[in-house]
Amino acid sequence: MSQQASSSLISPKVIQALRSARYVAVLTGAGVSAESGVPTFREAQMGLWAKYNPEALATPQAFQRNPTLVWEWYAWRRQLVGQAKANAGHLALAELEKLVPRFTLITQNVDELHQQAGSSSVIELHGNLNRTICFSERKVVESWPETGDIPPRCPNCGSLLRPDVVWFGETLPAEALSAAFNAAEQCDLFMSIGTSALVHPAASLPVAALERGAILVEINPDTTPLTSHATYALRGPAGQVLPQLLEALPEANLSPNHQNYD
Ligand code: BJW
């Protein structure tokens, strides 16, 4: 049974669990970047893009059907992300990394905001918006001649270029996925933050951690399919909950008789 806590009243038990953890693994999703002004994946798109369903654009089939539309959607998102700054949640995770003995940060985000905040060794499960690959050869392409083609073409083989992100039906980068599952299976505390926990295999990571006996902490303003399985569900925005958690961490010193308020 999960224990709900408001963001302003974090259970001392969570703090104690975090303090005692020797290995913390964290999975983040789009919600972590929401407070940086990057729209979450499943929330309504804005302006021109409001009429498109992101799930219908993030597929190889959509790209093959209408490469210009998909390229331009990513160009719009790249521009949004380019203006975004890491928020208090990203910064708190970068600090947390320094406070726990072992720490792995796994993200589904493609925006590099964890790296901007100072997190090291971020496992990117769904690729990176700022990299471009050749649709046919799958190799990273750094530059291409400006011909006015949208999308531009691969300077090597002439195929269309696309963002280096993982679309539905595509496999995740094998090394990243394997490192993520290793972390989930070895950690003693797993945090699922700002993700709807709907998209697999990422959504299987917290379950894998739970099955190996880890404590599961979820941070999200809303409930997800994971909430009822979480040991602690902290209901609130990551940019508020994470700094509070971090602030409380060094002071937490619970005795067996400590009065809990969760
Ligand atoms: C806040 C907040 C705040 C708001 N603070 N929180 C097993 C079961 C069922 C289906 C499958 C399965 N295994 C595989 C599948 C198929 C498919 C899948 O999962 N489908 C489901 C939708 C049903 N998976 C795949 O196809 C994957 N590939 C694969 O499995 O390969 C093997 C294979 C191939 C072929 C056949 C079978 C197997 C690939 C998945 C790739 C996902 N790609 C995307 C696009 C990336 C590029 C891009 O950005 O455009 O990744 S889709 C999209 O979803 C994106 C995200 O990373 C991902 C997850 O979304 P996320 O981050 O959770 O965002 P949201 O918007 O959903 O949620 C935001 C949350 O934040 C909400 O909960 C808010 O409440 C919260 N929030 N403000 C904290 N301030």
Tab-separated table of C-alpha atoms and ligand atoms in Angstrom:
chain	number	residue	atom	x	y	z
A	1	MET	CA	0.000	0.000	0.000
A	2	SER	CA	1.410	3.350	-0.924
A	3	GLN	CA	1.556	6.248	1.491
A	4	GLN	CA	0.487	9.552	0.028
A	5	ALA	CA	2.272	12.688	1.142
A	6	SER	CA	1.778	16.248	0.125
A	7	SER	CA	4.863	17.904	-1.283
A	8	SER	CA	5.112	20.208	1.723
A	9	LEU	CA	4.951	17.394	4.241
A	10	ILE	CA	7.244	14.631	3.163
A	11	SER	CA	7.092	11.581	5.342
A	12	PRO	CA	10.164	11.166	7.560
A	13	LYS	CA	10.020	7.505	6.544
A	14	VAL	CA	10.824	8.408	2.924
A	15	ILE	CA	13.692	10.576	4.058
A	16	GLN	CA	14.976	7.802	6.283
A	17	ALA	CA	14.663	5.285	3.437
A	18	LEU	CA	16.632	7.574	1.157
A	19	ARG	CA	19.226	8.182	3.828
A	20	SER	CA	19.728	4.484	4.407
A	21	ALA	CA	19.852	3.551	0.723
A	22	ARG	CA	23.223	2.374	-0.548
A	23	TYR	CA	22.165	2.376	-4.195
A	24	VAL	CA	19.517	4.728	-5.582
A	25	ALA	CA	18.261	4.431	-9.166
A	26	VAL	CA	16.030	7.128	-10.638
A	27	LEU	CA	13.811	7.015	-13.735
A	28	THR	CA	12.595	10.357	-15.026
A	29	GLY	CA	9.994	11.294	-17.618
A	30	ALA	CA	8.635	14.396	-19.298
A	31	GLY	CA	7.089	15.728	-16.048
A	32	VAL	CA	10.558	16.551	-14.722
A	33	SER	CA	11.022	19.060	-17.545
A	34	ALA	CA	7.474	20.477	-17.380
A	35	GLU	CA	8.554	23.206	-14.969
A	36	SER	CA	11.240	24.216	-17.491
A	37	GLY	CA	8.464	24.960	-19.993
A	38	VAL	CA	8.886	21.771	-22.021
A	39	PRO	CA	5.415	20.278	-22.584
A	40	THR	CA	4.937	16.715	-21.364
A	41	PHE	CA	4.412	14.121	-24.013
A	42	ARG	CA	0.778	13.361	-23.351
A	43	GLU	CA	-0.418	16.830	-22.417
A	44	ALA	CA	-2.099	18.861	-25.143
A	45	GLN	CA	0.355	20.288	-27.628
A	46	MET	CA	0.417	24.013	-28.146
A	47	GLY	CA	-0.389	26.390	-30.970
A	48	LEU	CA	0.012	24.955	-34.428
A	49	TRP	CA	0.631	21.506	-33.006
A	50	ALA	CA	-2.497	21.303	-30.864
A	51	LYS	CA	-4.302	19.275	-33.512
A	52	TYR	CA	-1.684	16.521	-33.625
A	53	ASN	CA	-1.442	13.548	-31.319
A	54	PRO	CA	2.217	13.183	-30.274
A	55	GLU	CA	1.860	9.400	-30.157
A	56	ALA	CA	0.860	9.440	-33.814
A	57	LEU	CA	3.884	11.545	-34.789
A	58	ALA	CA	6.498	9.527	-32.894
A	59	THR	CA	6.538	6.508	-35.195
A	60	PRO	CA	8.657	5.474	-38.191
A	61	GLN	CA	5.410	5.075	-40.145
A	62	ALA	CA	4.450	8.705	-39.497
A	63	PHE	CA	7.883	9.812	-40.687
A	64	GLN	CA	7.625	7.727	-43.834
A	65	ARG	CA	4.115	9.022	-44.527
A	66	ASN	CA	4.927	12.674	-43.932
A	67	PRO	CA	8.619	13.311	-43.188
A	68	THR	CA	8.251	17.092	-43.460
A	69	LEU	CA	5.531	17.207	-40.814
A	70	VAL	CA	7.488	15.019	-38.388
A	71	TRP	CA	10.785	16.875	-39.000
A	72	GLU	CA	9.086	20.221	-38.395
A	73	TRP	CA	7.455	18.967	-35.186
A	74	TYR	CA	10.873	17.975	-33.887
A	75	ALA	CA	12.376	21.277	-35.091
A	76	TRP	CA	9.713	23.098	-33.020
A	77	ARG	CA	10.452	20.952	-29.983
A	78	ARG	CA	14.213	21.415	-30.455
A	79	GLN	CA	13.683	25.160	-30.398
A	80	LEU	CA	11.598	24.944	-27.186
A	81	VAL	CA	14.197	22.768	-25.505
A	82	GLY	CA	16.990	25.060	-26.713
A	83	GLN	CA	15.432	27.924	-24.743
A	84	ALA	CA	14.695	25.815	-21.655
A	85	LYS	CA	16.764	25.913	-18.486
A	86	ALA	CA	17.186	23.095	-16.006
A	87	ASN	CA	14.738	23.576	-13.115
A	88	ALA	CA	14.910	22.965	-9.360
A	89	GLY	CA	14.000	19.287	-9.859
A	90	HIS	CA	16.866	18.652	-12.300
A	91	LEU	CA	19.257	20.509	-9.978
A	92	ALA	CA	18.120	18.554	-6.910
A	93	LEU	CA	18.768	15.254	-8.727
A	94	ALA	CA	22.265	16.425	-9.642
A	95	GLU	CA	22.857	17.209	-5.937
A	96	LEU	CA	21.331	13.921	-4.765
A	97	GLU	CA	23.842	12.064	-6.902
A	98	LYS	CA	26.614	13.488	-4.689
A	99	LEU	CA	24.924	12.493	-1.430
A	100	VAL	CA	24.210	8.793	-1.931
A	101	PRO	CA	26.906	6.121	-2.129
A	102	ARG	CA	25.793	4.807	-5.534
A	103	PHE	CA	23.419	6.516	-7.944
A	104	THR	CA	22.124	5.906	-11.465
A	105	LEU	CA	19.970	8.374	-13.376
A	106	ILE	CA	17.886	6.922	-16.183
A	107	THR	CA	15.810	9.271	-18.314
A	108	GLN	CA	13.201	8.881	-21.010
A	109	ASN	CA	13.693	12.551	-21.860
A	110	VAL	CA	15.495	13.636	-24.983
A	111	ASP	CA	16.137	17.229	-23.850
A	112	GLU	CA	19.572	17.034	-22.105
A	113	LEU	CA	18.313	19.115	-19.166
A	114	HIS	CA	19.709	16.622	-16.622
A	115	GLN	CA	23.156	17.068	-18.177
A	116	GLN	CA	22.668	20.850	-18.123
A	117	ALA	CA	21.901	20.596	-14.384
A	118	GLY	CA	25.189	18.773	-13.791
A	119	SER	CA	24.086	15.131	-13.581
A	120	SER	CA	26.807	12.805	-14.792
A	121	SER	CA	26.423	9.546	-16.715
A	122	VAL	CA	22.773	9.998	-17.613
A	123	ILE	CA	21.307	6.903	-19.263
A	124	GLU	CA	19.212	8.168	-22.188
A	125	LEU	CA	16.659	5.486	-23.014
A	126	HIS	CA	14.826	7.296	-25.804
A	127	GLY	CA	17.730	9.039	-27.512
A	128	ASN	CA	18.558	12.708	-27.826
A	129	LEU	CA	16.708	15.440	-29.671
A	130	ASN	CA	19.915	17.299	-30.441
A	131	ARG	CA	21.409	14.462	-32.456
A	132	THR	CA	20.486	13.670	-36.052
A	133	ILE	CA	20.831	10.314	-37.778
A	134	CYS	CA	20.407	8.983	-41.286
A	135	PHE	CA	17.065	7.170	-41.600
A	136	SER	CA	18.677	4.369	-43.654
A	137	GLU	CA	22.168	4.025	-42.231
A	138	ARG	CA	21.269	4.920	-38.619
A	139	LYS	CA	24.617	6.709	-38.257
A	140	VAL	CA	24.928	10.048	-36.481
A	141	VAL	CA	25.259	12.910	-38.969
A	142	GLU	CA	26.897	16.082	-37.645
A	143	SER	CA	26.365	18.399	-40.626
A	144	TRP	CA	24.709	18.461	-44.015
A	145	PRO	CA	24.560	20.818	-46.966
A	146	GLU	CA	21.748	23.396	-46.742
A	147	THR	CA	19.725	22.576	-49.842
A	148	GLY	CA	16.368	23.712	-48.497
A	149	ASP	CA	15.114	20.101	-48.322
A	150	ILE	CA	12.926	19.430	-45.291
A	151	PRO	CA	14.058	17.054	-43.889
A	152	PRO	CA	17.587	17.514	-45.100
A	153	ARG	CA	19.343	14.601	-46.767
A	154	CYS	CA	22.244	12.460	-45.595
A	155	PRO	CA	25.490	13.777	-47.124
A	156	ASN	CA	26.708	10.192	-47.402
A	157	CYS	CA	23.822	8.247	-48.960
A	158	GLY	CA	21.129	10.816	-49.796
A	159	SER	CA	18.479	9.280	-47.486
A	160	LEU	CA	16.341	11.462	-45.278
A	161	LEU	CA	17.748	12.631	-41.961
A	162	ARG	CA	15.737	12.191	-38.752
A	163	PRO	CA	16.164	12.946	-35.035
A	164	ASP	CA	18.108	10.344	-33.035
A	165	VAL	CA	15.156	9.436	-30.831
A	166	VAL	CA	13.371	6.145	-30.231
A	167	TRP	CA	9.948	5.942	-31.838
A	168	PHE	CA	7.162	3.467	-31.039
A	169	GLY	CA	7.964	0.042	-32.442
A	170	GLU	CA	11.711	0.756	-32.459
A	171	THR	CA	14.125	-0.927	-30.101
A	172	LEU	CA	15.852	1.065	-27.387
A	173	PRO	CA	19.664	1.450	-27.454
A	174	ALA	CA	20.806	-1.968	-26.169
A	175	GLU	CA	23.591	-0.726	-23.918
A	176	ALA	CA	21.389	1.915	-22.276
A	177	LEU	CA	18.564	-0.569	-21.713
A	178	SER	CA	20.850	-3.166	-20.222
A	179	ALA	CA	22.481	-0.595	-17.898
A	180	ALA	CA	19.011	0.609	-16.849
A	181	PHE	CA	17.793	-2.897	-15.971
A	182	ASN	CA	21.034	-3.637	-14.101
A	183	ALA	CA	20.482	-0.509	-12.022
A	184	ALA	CA	16.822	-1.368	-11.372
A	185	GLU	CA	17.727	-4.898	-10.298
A	186	GLN	CA	20.618	-3.874	-8.047
A	187	CYS	CA	19.351	-0.716	-6.356
A	188	ASP	CA	17.725	-0.717	-2.944
A	189	LEU	CA	15.630	2.389	-3.640
A	190	PHE	CA	14.076	3.265	-6.995
A	191	MET	CA	12.451	6.622	-7.754
A	192	SER	CA	9.997	7.062	-10.623
A	193	ILE	CA	9.630	10.785	-11.264
A	194	GLY	CA	7.410	12.684	-13.707
A	195	THR	CA	6.466	9.762	-15.889
A	196	SER	CA	3.026	8.407	-16.747
A	197	ALA	CA	4.581	4.902	-16.516
A	198	LEU	CA	2.713	3.867	-19.656
A	199	VAL	CA	5.519	3.342	-22.143
A	200	HIS	CA	7.515	0.116	-22.080
A	201	PRO	CA	10.166	-1.093	-21.586
A	202	ALA	CA	10.904	1.991	-19.418
A	203	ALA	CA	7.741	1.383	-17.388
A	204	SER	CA	8.990	-2.122	-16.535
A	205	LEU	CA	12.030	-0.717	-14.689
A	206	PRO	CA	10.251	0.235	-11.430
A	207	VAL	CA	8.490	-3.124	-11.480
A	208	ALA	CA	11.827	-4.914	-11.903
A	209	ALA	CA	13.186	-2.944	-8.937
A	210	LEU	CA	10.164	-3.811	-6.775
A	211	GLU	CA	10.462	-7.492	-7.675
A	212	ARG	CA	14.050	-7.449	-6.385
A	213	GLY	CA	12.880	-5.974	-3.091
A	214	ALA	CA	13.680	-2.284	-3.654
A	215	ILE	CA	11.677	0.506	-2.061
A	216	LEU	CA	9.716	2.357	-4.756
A	217	VAL	CA	9.163	6.112	-4.453
A	218	GLU	CA	6.986	7.867	-7.016
A	219	ILE	CA	6.918	11.660	-7.475
A	220	ASN	CA	4.069	12.942	-9.621
A	221	PRO	CA	1.190	15.407	-9.179
A	222	ASP	CA	-1.150	12.743	-10.593
A	223	THR	CA	-1.678	9.047	-10.106
A	224	THR	CA	-0.242	6.560	-12.593
A	225	PRO	CA	-0.543	2.786	-13.005
A	226	LEU	CA	2.473	2.602	-10.685
A	227	THR	CA	1.020	4.599	-7.795
A	228	SER	CA	-0.743	1.727	-6.035
A	229	HIS	CA	2.490	-0.312	-6.133
A	230	ALA	CA	4.686	2.481	-4.805
A	231	THR	CA	5.977	2.228	-1.262
A	232	TYR	CA	5.721	6.020	-1.077
A	233	ALA	CA	3.819	8.212	-3.528
A	234	LEU	CA	4.751	11.868	-3.162
A	235	ARG	CA	2.026	13.866	-4.838
A	236	GLY	CA	3.407	17.106	-6.240
A	237	PRO	CA	5.584	18.707	-8.905
A	238	ALA	CA	9.145	17.389	-9.056
A	239	GLY	CA	10.523	20.936	-8.915
A	240	GLN	CA	9.013	21.337	-5.445
A	241	VAL	CA	9.159	17.837	-3.977
A	242	LEU	CA	12.771	17.020	-4.913
A	243	PRO	CA	14.334	20.161	-3.347
A	244	GLN	CA	12.314	19.527	-0.164
A	245	LEU	CA	13.520	15.951	-0.068
A	246	LEU	CA	17.092	17.071	-0.590
A	247	GLU	CA	16.835	19.735	2.072
A	248	ALA	CA	15.497	17.271	4.634
A	249	LEU	CA	18.051	14.595	3.840
A	250	PRO	CA	21.036	15.589	5.988
A	251	GLU	CA	18.854	16.386	8.982
A	252	ALA	CA	16.824	13.183	8.997
A	253	ASN	CA	17.670	11.226	12.080
A	254	LEU	CA	14.753	9.110	13.130
A	255	SER	CA	14.631	7.261	16.390
A	256	PRO	CA	12.298	4.246	16.671
A	257	ASN	CA	9.871	6.415	18.669
A	258	HIS	CA	9.859	9.245	16.155
A	259	GLN	CA	6.369	10.612	15.507
A	260	ASN	CA	5.466	10.122	11.859
A	261	TYR	CA	2.942	12.318	10.137
A	262	ASP	CA	2.241	10.317	6.984
B	1	BJW	C1	4.844	15.916	-13.540
B	1	BJW	C2	4.891	17.287	-13.559
B	1	BJW	C3	5.772	17.869	-12.653
B	1	BJW	C4	3.496	16.725	-15.058
B	1	BJW	N1	6.500	17.112	-11.845
B	1	BJW	N2	5.562	15.169	-12.725
B	1	BJW	C5	4.639	-3.882	-23.177
B	1	BJW	C6	3.305	-3.639	-22.949
B	1	BJW	C7	2.574	-2.817	-23.804
B	1	BJW	C8	3.162	-2.217	-24.915
B	1	BJW	C9	4.498	-2.446	-25.136
B	1	BJW	C10	5.214	-3.268	-24.283
B	1	BJW	N3	6.495	-3.297	-24.732
B	1	BJW	C11	6.602	-2.517	-25.834
B	1	BJW	C12	5.388	-1.990	-26.111
B	1	BJW	C13	5.064	-1.064	-27.249
B	1	BJW	C14	5.429	0.380	-26.972
B	1	BJW	C15	4.636	0.860	-25.770
B	1	BJW	O1	5.115	0.951	-24.673
B	1	BJW	N4	3.382	1.237	-25.984
B	1	BJW	C16	2.535	1.747	-24.892
B	1	BJW	C17	2.091	3.173	-25.203
B	1	BJW	C18	1.368	0.829	-24.723
B	1	BJW	N5	6.851	0.534	-26.751
B	1	BJW	C19	7.706	0.655	-27.778
B	1	BJW	O2	7.336	0.611	-28.935
B	1	BJW	C20	9.161	0.831	-27.423
B	1	BJW	N6	9.956	-0.080	-28.178
B	1	BJW	C21	10.031	-1.373	-27.884
B	1	BJW	O3	9.470	-1.868	-26.938
B	1	BJW	O4	10.833	-2.089	-28.753
B	1	BJW	C22	10.741	-3.508	-28.726
B	1	BJW	C23	9.572	-3.885	-29.562
B	1	BJW	C24	9.528	-3.442	-30.861
B	1	BJW	C25	8.451	-3.821	-31.651
B	1	BJW	C26	7.417	-4.568	-31.108
B	1	BJW	C27	7.475	-4.968	-29.771
B	1	BJW	C28	8.572	-4.624	-29.003
B	1	BJW	C29	9.658	2.209	-27.826
B	1	BJW	C30	9.067	3.285	-27.012
B	1	BJW	C31	9.583	4.633	-27.498
B	1	BJW	C32	8.895	5.785	-26.836
B	1	BJW	N7	9.232	6.982	-27.528
B	1	BJW	C33	8.706	8.250	-27.082
B	1	BJW	C34	9.117	9.334	-28.099
B	1	BJW	C35	10.588	9.681	-27.921
B	1	BJW	C36	10.997	10.799	-28.805
B	1	BJW	C37	10.254	12.065	-28.513
B	1	BJW	O5	10.378	12.658	-27.415
B	1	BJW	O6	9.533	12.499	-29.408
B	1	BJW	O7	9.209	8.576	-25.779
B	1	BJW	S1	6.938	8.203	-26.812
B	1	BJW	C38	6.943	9.236	-25.376
B	1	BJW	O8	6.538	8.499	-24.208
B	1	BJW	C39	8.406	9.631	-25.169
B	1	BJW	C40	8.512	9.591	-23.687
B	1	BJW	O9	9.865	9.439	-23.307
B	1	BJW	C41	7.657	8.399	-23.313
B	1	BJW	C42	7.182	8.392	-21.902
B	1	BJW	O10	6.406	9.502	-21.641
B	1	BJW	P1	6.522	10.209	-20.226
B	1	BJW	O11	7.892	10.734	-20.055
B	1	BJW	O12	6.023	9.305	-19.186
B	1	BJW	O13	5.587	11.477	-20.439
B	1	BJW	P2	4.006	11.608	-20.293
B	1	BJW	O14	3.616	12.826	-20.998
B	1	BJW	O15	3.326	10.347	-20.658
B	1	BJW	O16	3.776	11.769	-18.722
B	1	BJW	C43	4.215	12.898	-18.008
B	1	BJW	C44	3.963	12.673	-16.549
B	1	BJW	O17	4.507	13.766	-15.838
B	1	BJW	C45	2.474	12.599	-16.169
B	1	BJW	O18	2.277	11.477	-15.330
B	1	BJW	C46	2.234	13.893	-15.405
B	1	BJW	O19	1.281	13.758	-14.357
B	1	BJW	C47	3.589	14.149	-14.829
B	1	BJW	N8	3.896	15.545	-14.521
B	1	BJW	N9	3.989	17.754	-14.524
B	1	BJW	C48	6.341	15.756	-11.925
B	1	BJW	N10	5.883	19.240	-12.599
